[in-house]
PDB file of C-alpha atoms in Angstrom:
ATOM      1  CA  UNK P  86     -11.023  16.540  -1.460  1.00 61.00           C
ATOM      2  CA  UNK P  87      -9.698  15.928  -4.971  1.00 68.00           C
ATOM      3  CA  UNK P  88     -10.000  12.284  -6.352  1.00 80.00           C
ATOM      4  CA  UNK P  89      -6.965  13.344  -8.993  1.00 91.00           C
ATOM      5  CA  UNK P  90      -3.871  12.584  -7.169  1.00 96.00           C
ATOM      6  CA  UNK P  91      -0.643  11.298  -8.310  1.00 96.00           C
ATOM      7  CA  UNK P  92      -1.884   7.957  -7.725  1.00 97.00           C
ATOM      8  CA  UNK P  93      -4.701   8.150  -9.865  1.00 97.00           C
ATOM      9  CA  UNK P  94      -3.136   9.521 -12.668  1.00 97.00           C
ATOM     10  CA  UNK P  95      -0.842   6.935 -12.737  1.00 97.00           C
ATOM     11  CA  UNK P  96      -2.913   4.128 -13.062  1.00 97.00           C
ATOM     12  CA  UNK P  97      -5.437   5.703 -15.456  1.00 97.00           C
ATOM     13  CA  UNK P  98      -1.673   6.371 -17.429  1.00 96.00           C
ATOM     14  CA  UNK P  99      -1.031   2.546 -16.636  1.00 95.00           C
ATOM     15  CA  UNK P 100      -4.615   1.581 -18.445  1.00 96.00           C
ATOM     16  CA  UNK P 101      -5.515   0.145 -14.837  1.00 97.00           C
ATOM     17  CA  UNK P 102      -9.515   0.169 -14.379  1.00 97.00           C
ATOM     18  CA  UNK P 103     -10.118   1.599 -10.175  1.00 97.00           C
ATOM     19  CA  UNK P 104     -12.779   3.063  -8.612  1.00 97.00           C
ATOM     20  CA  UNK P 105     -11.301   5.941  -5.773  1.00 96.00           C
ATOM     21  CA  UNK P 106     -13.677   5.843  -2.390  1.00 96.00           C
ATOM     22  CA  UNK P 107     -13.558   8.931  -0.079  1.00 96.00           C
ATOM     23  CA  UNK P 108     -13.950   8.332   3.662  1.00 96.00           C
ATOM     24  CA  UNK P 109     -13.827  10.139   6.714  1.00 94.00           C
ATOM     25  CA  UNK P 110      -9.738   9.953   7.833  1.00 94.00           C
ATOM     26  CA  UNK P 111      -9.028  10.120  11.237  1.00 92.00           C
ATOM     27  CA  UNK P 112      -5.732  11.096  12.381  1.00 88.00           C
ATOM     28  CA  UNK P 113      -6.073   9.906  15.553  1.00 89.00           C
ATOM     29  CA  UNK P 114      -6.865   6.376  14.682  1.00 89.00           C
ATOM     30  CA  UNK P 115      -3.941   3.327  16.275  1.00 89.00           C
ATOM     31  CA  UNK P 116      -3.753   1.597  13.181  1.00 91.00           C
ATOM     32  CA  UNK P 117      -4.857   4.005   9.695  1.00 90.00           C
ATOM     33  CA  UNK P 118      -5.813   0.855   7.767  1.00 92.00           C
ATOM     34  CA  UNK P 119      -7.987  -0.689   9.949  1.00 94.00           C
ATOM     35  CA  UNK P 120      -9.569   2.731  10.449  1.00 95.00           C
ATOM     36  CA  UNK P 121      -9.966   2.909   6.505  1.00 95.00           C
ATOM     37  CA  UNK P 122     -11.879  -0.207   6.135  1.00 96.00           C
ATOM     38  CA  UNK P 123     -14.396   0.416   9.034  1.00 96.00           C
ATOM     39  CA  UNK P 124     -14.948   4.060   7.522  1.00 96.00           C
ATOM     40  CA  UNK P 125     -15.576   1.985   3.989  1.00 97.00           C
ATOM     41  CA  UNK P 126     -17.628  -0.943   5.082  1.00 97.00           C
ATOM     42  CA  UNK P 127     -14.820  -3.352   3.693  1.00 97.00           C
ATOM     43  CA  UNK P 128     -12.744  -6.345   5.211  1.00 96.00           C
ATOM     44  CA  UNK P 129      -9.549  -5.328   6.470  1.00 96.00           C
ATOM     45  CA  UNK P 130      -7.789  -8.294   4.646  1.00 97.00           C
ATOM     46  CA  UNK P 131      -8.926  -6.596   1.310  1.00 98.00           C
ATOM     47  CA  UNK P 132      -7.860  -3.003   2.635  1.00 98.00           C
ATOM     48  CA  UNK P 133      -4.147  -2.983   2.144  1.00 98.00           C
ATOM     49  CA  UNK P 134      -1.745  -0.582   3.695  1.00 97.00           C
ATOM     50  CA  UNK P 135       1.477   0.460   2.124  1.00 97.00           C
ATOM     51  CA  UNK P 136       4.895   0.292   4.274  1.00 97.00           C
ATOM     52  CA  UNK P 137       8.327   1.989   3.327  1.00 98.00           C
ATOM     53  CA  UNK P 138      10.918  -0.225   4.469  1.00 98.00           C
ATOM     54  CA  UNK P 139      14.573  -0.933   3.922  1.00 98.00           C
ATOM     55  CA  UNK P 140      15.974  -4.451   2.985  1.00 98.00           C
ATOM     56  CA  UNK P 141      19.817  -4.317   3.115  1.00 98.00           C
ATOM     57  CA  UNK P 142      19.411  -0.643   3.248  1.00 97.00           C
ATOM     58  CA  UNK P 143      17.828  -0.414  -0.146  1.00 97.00           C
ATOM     59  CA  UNK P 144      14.267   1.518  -0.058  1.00 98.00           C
ATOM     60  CA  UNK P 145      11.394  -1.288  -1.197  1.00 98.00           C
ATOM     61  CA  UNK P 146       7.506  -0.849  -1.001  1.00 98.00           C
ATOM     62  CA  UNK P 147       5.436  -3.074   0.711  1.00 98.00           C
ATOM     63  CA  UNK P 148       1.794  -3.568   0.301  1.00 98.00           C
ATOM     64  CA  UNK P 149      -0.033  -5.962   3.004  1.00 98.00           C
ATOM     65  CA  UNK P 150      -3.596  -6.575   4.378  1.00 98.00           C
ATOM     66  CA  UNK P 151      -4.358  -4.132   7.217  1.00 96.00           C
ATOM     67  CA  UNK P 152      -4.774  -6.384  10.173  1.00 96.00           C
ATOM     68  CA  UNK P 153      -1.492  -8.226   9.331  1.00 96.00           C
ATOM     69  CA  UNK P 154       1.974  -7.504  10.293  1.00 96.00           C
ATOM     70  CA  UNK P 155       4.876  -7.784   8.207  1.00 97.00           C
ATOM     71  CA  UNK P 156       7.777 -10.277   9.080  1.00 98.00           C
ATOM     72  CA  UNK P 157      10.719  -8.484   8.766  1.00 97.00           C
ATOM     73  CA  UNK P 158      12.494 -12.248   7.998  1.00 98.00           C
ATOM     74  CA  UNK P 159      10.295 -12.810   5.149  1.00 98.00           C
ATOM     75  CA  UNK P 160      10.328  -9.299   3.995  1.00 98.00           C
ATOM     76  CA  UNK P 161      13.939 -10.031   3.443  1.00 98.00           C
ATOM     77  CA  UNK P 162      14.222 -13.340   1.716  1.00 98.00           C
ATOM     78  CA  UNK P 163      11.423 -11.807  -0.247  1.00 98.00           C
ATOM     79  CA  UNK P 164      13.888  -9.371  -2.099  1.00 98.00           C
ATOM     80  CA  UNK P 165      16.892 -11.918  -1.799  1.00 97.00           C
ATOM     81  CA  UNK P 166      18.456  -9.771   1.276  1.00 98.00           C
ATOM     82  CA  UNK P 167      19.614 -10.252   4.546  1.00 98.00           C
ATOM     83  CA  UNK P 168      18.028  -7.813   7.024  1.00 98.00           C
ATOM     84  CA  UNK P 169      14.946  -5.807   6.619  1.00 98.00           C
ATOM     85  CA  UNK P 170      13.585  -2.735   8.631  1.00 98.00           C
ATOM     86  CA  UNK P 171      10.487  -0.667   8.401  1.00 97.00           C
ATOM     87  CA  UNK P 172      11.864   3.673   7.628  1.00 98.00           C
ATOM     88  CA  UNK P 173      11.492   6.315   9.870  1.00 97.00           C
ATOM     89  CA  UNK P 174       7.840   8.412   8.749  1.00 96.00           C
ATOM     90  CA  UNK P 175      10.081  11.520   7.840  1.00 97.00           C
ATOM     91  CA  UNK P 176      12.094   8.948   5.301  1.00 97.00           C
ATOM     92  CA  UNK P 177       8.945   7.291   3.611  1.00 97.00           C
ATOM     93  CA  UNK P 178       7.162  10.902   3.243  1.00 97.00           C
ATOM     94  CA  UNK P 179      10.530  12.182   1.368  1.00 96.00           C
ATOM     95  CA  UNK P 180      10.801   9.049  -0.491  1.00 95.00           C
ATOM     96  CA  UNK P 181       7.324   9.100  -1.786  1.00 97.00           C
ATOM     97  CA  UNK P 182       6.362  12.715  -1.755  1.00 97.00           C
ATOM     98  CA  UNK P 183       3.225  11.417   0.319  1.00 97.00           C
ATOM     99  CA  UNK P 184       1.816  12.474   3.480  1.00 95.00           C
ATOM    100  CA  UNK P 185       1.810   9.036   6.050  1.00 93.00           C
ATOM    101  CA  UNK P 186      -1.822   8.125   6.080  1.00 93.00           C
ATOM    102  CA  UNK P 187      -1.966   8.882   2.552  1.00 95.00           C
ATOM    103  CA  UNK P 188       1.115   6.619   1.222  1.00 97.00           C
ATOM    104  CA  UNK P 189      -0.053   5.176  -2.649  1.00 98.00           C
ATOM    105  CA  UNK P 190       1.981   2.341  -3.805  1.00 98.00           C
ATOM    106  CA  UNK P 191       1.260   4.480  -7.406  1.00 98.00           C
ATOM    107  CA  UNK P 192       3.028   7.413  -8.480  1.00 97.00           C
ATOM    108  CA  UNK P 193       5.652   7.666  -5.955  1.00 97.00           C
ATOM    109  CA  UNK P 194       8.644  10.190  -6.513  1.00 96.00           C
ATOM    110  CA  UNK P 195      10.877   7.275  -7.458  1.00 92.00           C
ATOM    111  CA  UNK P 196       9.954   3.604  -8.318  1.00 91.00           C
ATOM    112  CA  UNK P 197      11.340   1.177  -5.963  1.00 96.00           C
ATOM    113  CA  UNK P 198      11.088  -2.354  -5.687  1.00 98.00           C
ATOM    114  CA  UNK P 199       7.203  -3.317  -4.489  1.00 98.00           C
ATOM    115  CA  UNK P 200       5.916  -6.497  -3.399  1.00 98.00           C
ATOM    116  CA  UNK P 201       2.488  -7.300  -2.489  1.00 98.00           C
ATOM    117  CA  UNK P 202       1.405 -10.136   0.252  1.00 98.00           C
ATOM    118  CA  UNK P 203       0.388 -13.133  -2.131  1.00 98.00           C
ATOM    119  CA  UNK P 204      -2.889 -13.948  -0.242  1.00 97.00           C
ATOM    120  CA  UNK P 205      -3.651 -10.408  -1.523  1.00 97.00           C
ATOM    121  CA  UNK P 206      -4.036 -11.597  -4.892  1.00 97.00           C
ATOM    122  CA  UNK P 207      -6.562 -14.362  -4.541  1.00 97.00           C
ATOM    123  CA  UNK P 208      -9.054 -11.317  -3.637  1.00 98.00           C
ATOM    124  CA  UNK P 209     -11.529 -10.555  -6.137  1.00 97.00           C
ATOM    125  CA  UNK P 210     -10.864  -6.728  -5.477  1.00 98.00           C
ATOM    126  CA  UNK P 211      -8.750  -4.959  -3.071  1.00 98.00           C
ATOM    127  CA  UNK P 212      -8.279  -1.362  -1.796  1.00 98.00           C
ATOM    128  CA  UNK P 213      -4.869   0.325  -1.349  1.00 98.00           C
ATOM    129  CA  UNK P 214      -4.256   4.418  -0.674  1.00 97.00           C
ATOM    130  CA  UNK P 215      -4.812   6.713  -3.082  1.00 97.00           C
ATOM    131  CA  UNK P 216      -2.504   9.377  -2.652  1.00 96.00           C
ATOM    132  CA  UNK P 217      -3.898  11.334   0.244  1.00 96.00           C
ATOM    133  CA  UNK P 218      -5.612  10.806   3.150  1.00 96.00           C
ATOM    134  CA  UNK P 219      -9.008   9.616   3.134  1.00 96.00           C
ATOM    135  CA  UNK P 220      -8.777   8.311  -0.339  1.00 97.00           C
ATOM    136  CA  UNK P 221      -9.154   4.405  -0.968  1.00 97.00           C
ATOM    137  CA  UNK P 222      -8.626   2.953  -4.317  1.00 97.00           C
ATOM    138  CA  UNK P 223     -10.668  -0.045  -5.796  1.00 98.00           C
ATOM    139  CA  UNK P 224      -8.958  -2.175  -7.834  1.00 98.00           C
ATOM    140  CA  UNK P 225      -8.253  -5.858  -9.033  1.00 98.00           C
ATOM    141  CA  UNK P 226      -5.246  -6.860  -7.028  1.00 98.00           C
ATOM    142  CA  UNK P 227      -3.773  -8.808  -9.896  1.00 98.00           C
ATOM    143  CA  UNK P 228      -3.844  -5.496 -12.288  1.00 97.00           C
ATOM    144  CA  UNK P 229      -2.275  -3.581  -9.303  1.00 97.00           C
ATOM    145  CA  UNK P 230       0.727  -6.173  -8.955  1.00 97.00           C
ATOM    146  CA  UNK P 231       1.209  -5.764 -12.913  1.00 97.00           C
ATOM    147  CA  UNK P 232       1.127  -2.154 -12.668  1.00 96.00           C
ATOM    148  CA  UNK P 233       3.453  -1.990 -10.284  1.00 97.00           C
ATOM    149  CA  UNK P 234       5.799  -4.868 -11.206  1.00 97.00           C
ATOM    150  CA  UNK P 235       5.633  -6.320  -8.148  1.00 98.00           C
ATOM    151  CA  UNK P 236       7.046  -9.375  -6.947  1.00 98.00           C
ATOM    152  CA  UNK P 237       3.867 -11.145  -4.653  1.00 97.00           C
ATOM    153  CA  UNK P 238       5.373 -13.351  -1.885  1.00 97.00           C
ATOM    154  CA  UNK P 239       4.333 -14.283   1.544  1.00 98.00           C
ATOM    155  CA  UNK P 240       5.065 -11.225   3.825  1.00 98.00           C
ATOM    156  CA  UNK P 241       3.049 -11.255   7.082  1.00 96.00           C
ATOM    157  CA  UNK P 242       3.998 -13.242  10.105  1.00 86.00           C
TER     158      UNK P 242
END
């Protein structure tokens, strides 16, 4: 597996300091994030997965603790919209030019508006996809919301 993925280059382009963590993906796992922080030895609050959804029909990234759900509601008021809804796998893999399971809120196809769940950020460190499956990224959540120019707002229900 190579630790050089669009992801990484992007955030060593960004000046962002990360450590990438290979683990043992399993593609038969319920919920991939959860999955990812038992395979790393980490807290699933600090492993965050990263959603493609739609708010008002506009693509946005969403980046939120693994063993939380997203509120759809506050998804929504989160980028000043009205409805929000997660996309279809096929969608987020064309939108991204990622594989699901291997979704990187870094070096997507085409930026789109991110925000990150704000209890993310009082983390000291926090893991997010690197670009391909079975590859975490270690990072300060702080430098990853700057990176990305994300908005950080409450998200999960």
């Amino acid at each position: 597996m190579s630790k050089t993925t669009r992801a990484t280059q992007a955030l060593d382009k960004a000046g962002v300091a990360f450590t990438a963590v290979a683990y043992d993906y399993d593609p038969n796992a319920d919920r991939i994030g959860l999955q990812a922080a038992e395979a790393i030895g980490e807290e699933p609050r600090r492993v965050l997965k990263t959603l493609m959804a739609e708010v008002d029909g506009k693509p946005v990234c969403v980046v939120v603790p693994s063993d939380r759900e997203v509120s759809m509601k506050r998804l929504a008021a989160a980028f000043g919209g009205k409805s929000a809804n997660m996309m279809k796998p096929a969608d987020a893999e064309r939108a991204t030019g990622y594989h699901v399971g291997g979704i990187s809120p870094f070096g997507q196809k085409k930026h789109v508006p991110t925000a990150i769940e704000a209890t993310a950020l009082d983390e000291p460190h926090v893991f997010v996809n690197g670009g391909q499956r079975g590859l975490q990224i270690r990072l300060d959540p702080k430098a990853a919301r700057e990176a990305l120019k994300a908005i950080s707002a409450p998200l999960v229900a």
